[in-house]
PDB file of C-alpha atoms in Angstrom:
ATOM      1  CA  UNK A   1      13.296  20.222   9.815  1.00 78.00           C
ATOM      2  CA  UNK A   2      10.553  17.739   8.955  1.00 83.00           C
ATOM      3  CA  UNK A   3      10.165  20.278   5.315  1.00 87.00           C
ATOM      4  CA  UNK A   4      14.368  19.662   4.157  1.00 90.00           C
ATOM      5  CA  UNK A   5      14.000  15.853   5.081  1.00 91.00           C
ATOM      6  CA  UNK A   6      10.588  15.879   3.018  1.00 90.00           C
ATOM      7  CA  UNK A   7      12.405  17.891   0.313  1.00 94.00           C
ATOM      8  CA  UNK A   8      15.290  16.182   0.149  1.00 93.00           C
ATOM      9  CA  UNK A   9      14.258  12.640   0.201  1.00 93.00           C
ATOM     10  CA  UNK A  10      11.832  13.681  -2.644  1.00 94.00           C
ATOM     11  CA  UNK A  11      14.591  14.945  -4.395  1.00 95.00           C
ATOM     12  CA  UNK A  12      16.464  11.683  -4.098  1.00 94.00           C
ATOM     13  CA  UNK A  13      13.609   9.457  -5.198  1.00 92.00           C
ATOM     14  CA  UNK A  14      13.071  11.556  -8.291  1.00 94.00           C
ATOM     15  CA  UNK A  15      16.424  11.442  -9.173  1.00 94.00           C
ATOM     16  CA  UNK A  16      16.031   7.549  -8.613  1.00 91.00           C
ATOM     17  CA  UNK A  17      13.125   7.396 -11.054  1.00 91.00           C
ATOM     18  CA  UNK A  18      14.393   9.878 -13.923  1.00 94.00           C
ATOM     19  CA  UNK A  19      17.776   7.615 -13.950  1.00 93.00           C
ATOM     20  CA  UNK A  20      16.178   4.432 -13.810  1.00 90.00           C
ATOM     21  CA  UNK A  21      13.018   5.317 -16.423  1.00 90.00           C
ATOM     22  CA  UNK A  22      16.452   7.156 -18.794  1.00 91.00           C
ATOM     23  CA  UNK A  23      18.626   3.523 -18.319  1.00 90.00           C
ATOM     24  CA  UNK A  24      16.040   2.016 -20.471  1.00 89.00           C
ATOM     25  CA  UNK A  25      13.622   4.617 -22.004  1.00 92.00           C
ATOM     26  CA  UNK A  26      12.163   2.531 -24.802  1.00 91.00           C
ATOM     27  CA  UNK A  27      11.087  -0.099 -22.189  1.00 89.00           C
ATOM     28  CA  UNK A  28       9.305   2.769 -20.645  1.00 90.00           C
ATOM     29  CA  UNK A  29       7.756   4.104 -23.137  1.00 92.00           C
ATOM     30  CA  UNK A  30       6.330   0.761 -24.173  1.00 90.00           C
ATOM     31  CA  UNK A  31       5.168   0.016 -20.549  1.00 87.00           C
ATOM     32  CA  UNK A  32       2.633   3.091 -21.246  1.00 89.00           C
ATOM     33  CA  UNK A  33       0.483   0.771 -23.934  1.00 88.00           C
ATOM     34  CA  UNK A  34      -1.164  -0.721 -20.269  1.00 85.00           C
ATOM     35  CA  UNK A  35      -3.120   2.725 -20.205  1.00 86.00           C
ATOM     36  CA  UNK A  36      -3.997   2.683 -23.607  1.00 87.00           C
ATOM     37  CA  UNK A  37      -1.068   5.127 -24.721  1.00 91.00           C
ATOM     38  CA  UNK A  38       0.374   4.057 -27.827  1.00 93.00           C
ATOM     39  CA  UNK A  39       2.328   5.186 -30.974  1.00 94.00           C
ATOM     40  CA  UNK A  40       3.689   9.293 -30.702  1.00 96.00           C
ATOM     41  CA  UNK A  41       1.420   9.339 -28.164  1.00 97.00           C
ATOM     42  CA  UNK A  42       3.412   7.087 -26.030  1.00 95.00           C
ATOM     43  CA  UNK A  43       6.719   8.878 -26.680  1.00 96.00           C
ATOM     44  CA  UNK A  44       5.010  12.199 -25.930  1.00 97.00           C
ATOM     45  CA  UNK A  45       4.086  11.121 -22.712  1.00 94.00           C
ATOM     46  CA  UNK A  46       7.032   9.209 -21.935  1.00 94.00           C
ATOM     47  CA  UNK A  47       8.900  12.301 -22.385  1.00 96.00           C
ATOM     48  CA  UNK A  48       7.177  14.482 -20.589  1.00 95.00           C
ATOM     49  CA  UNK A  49       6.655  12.258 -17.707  1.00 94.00           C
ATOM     50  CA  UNK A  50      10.504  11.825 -17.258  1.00 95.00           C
ATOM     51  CA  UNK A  51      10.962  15.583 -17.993  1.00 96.00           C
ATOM     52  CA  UNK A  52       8.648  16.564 -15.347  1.00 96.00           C
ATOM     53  CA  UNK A  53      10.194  13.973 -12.699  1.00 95.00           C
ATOM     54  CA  UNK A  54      13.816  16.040 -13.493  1.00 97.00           C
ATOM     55  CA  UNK A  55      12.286  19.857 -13.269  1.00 97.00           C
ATOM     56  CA  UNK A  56      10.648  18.614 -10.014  1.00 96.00           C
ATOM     57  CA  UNK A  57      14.464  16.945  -8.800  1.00 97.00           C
ATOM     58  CA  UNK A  58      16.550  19.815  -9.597  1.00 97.00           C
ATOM     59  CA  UNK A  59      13.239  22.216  -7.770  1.00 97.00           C
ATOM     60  CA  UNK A  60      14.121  20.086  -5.042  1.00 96.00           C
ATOM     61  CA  UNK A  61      17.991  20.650  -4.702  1.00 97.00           C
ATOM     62  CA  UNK A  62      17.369  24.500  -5.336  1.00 97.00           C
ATOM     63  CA  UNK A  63      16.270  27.915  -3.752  1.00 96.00           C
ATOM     64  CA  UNK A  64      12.777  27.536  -5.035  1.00 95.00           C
ATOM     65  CA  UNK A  65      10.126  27.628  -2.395  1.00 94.00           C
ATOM     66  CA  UNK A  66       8.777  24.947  -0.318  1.00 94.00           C
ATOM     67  CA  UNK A  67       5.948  25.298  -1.455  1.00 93.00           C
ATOM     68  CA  UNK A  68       6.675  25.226  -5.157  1.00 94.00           C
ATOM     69  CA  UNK A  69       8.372  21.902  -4.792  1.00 95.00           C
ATOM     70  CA  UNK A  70       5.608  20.492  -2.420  1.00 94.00           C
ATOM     71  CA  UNK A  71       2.798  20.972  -5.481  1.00 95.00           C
ATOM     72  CA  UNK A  72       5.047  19.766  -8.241  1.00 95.00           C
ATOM     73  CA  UNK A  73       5.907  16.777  -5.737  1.00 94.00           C
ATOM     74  CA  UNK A  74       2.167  16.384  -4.514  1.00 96.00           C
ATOM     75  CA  UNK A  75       0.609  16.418  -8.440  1.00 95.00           C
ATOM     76  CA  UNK A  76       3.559  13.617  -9.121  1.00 94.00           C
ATOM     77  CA  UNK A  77       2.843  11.801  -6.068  1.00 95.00           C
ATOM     78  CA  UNK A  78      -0.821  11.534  -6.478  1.00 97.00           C
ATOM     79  CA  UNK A  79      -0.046  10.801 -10.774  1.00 93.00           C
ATOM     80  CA  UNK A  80       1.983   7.577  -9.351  1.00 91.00           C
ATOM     81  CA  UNK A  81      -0.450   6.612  -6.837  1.00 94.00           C
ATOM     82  CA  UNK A  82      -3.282   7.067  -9.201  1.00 93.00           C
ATOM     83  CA  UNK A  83      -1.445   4.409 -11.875  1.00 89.00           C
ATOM     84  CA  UNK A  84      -0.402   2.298  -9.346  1.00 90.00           C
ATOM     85  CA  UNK A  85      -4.208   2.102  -8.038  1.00 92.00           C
ATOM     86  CA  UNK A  86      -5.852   1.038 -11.486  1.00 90.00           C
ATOM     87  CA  UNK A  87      -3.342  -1.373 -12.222  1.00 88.00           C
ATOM     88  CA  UNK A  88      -3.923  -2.803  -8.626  1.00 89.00           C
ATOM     89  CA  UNK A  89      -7.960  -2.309  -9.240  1.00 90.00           C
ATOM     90  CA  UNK A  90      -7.844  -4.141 -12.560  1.00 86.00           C
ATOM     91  CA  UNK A  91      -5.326  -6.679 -12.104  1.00 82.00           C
ATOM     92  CA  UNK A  92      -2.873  -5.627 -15.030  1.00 72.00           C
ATOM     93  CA  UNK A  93       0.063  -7.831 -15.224  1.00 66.00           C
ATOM     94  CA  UNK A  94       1.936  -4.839 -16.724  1.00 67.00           C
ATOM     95  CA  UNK A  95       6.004  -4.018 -15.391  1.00 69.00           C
ATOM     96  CA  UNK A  96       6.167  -1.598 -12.878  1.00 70.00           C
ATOM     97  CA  UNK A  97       9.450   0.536 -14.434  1.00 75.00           C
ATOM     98  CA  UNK A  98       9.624   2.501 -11.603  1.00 72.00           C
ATOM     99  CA  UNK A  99      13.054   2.961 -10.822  1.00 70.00           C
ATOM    100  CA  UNK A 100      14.151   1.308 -13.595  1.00 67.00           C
ATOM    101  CA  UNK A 101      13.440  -2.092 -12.790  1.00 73.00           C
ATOM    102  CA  UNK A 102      10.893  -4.444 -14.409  1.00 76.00           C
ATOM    103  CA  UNK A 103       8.332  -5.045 -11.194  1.00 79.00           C
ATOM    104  CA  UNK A 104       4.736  -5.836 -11.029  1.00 82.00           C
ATOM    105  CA  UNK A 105       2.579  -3.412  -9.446  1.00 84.00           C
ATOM    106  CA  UNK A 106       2.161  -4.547  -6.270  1.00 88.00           C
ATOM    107  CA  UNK A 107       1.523  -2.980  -2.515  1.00 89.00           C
ATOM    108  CA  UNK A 108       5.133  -1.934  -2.684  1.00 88.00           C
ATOM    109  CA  UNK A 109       5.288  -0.291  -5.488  1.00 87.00           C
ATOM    110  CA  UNK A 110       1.960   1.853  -4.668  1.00 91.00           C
ATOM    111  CA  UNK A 111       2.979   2.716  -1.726  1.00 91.00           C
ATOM    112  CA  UNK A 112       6.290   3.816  -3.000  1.00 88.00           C
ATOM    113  CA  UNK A 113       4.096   6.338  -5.210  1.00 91.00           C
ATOM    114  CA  UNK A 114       2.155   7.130  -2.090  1.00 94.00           C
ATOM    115  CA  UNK A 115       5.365   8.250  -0.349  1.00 91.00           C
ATOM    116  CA  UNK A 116       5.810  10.562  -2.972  1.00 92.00           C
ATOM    117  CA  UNK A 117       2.675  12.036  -2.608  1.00 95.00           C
ATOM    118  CA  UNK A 118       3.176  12.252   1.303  1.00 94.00           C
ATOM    119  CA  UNK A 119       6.464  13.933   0.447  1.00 93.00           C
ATOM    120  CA  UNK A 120       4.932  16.361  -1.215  1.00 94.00           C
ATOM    121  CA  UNK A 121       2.112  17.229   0.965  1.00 94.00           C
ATOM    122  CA  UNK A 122       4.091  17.701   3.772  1.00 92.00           C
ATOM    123  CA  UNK A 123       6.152  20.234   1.948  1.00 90.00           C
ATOM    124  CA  UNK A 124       3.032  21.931   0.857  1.00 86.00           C
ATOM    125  CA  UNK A 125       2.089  21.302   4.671  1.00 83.00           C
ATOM    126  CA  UNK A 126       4.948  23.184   5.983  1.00 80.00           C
ATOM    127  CA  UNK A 127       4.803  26.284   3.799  1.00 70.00           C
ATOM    128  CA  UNK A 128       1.554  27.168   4.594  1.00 67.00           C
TER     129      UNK A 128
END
């Protein structure tokens, strides 16, 4: 039980994230100059982080394995929380874009990233 609520609600917030980073992509992909990403670099990366947030939603709504879905949600989870921490540690000012939203990394919005993570750890959790 405690692995379909995991996977599902992962599933959900990655669908939340894909839609709200697609709403306004260039806003995202500008966002990424706070790590030092810039130029083709930036639209690389932009691109691939959105495409890996949908491949890890749609793992989440299919037959693939717990387990599967649990490392591509745990390697997510601990990307978010990792971002979330420097801009915390350094005090960047830049926009959280989240969900699609313009918010300043705060407690909130790590932790949201954290939850991720725990999502996907407990899916990883409960396939072993």
């Amino acid at each position: 039980m405690i692995a379909m609520v995991a996977r599902y609600a992962l599933g959900v917030v990655l669908v939340l994230a894909v839609l709200g980073k697609a709403r306004d992509f260039t806003a995202f992909r500008s966002s990424l100059v706070t790590f030092g990403i810039r130029g083709r670099m930036a639209e690389v990366g932009a691109f691939t982080v959105v495409t890996v947030e949908a491949l890890a939603a749609l793992a989440a709504f299919s037959p693939v394995a717990d387990v599967v879905v649990g490392v591509m949600g745990t390697c997510l989870g601990a990307s978010f929380t990792a971002a979330q921490t420097y801009l915390l540690v350094v005090g960047e000012e830049a926009p959280c874009l989240c969900f699609g939203t313009r918010e300043r990394a705060s407690i909130r919005t790590w932790a949201r990233a954290a939850l991720v993570l725990l999502a996907g750890l407990a899916l990883w959790g409960a396939a072993a």
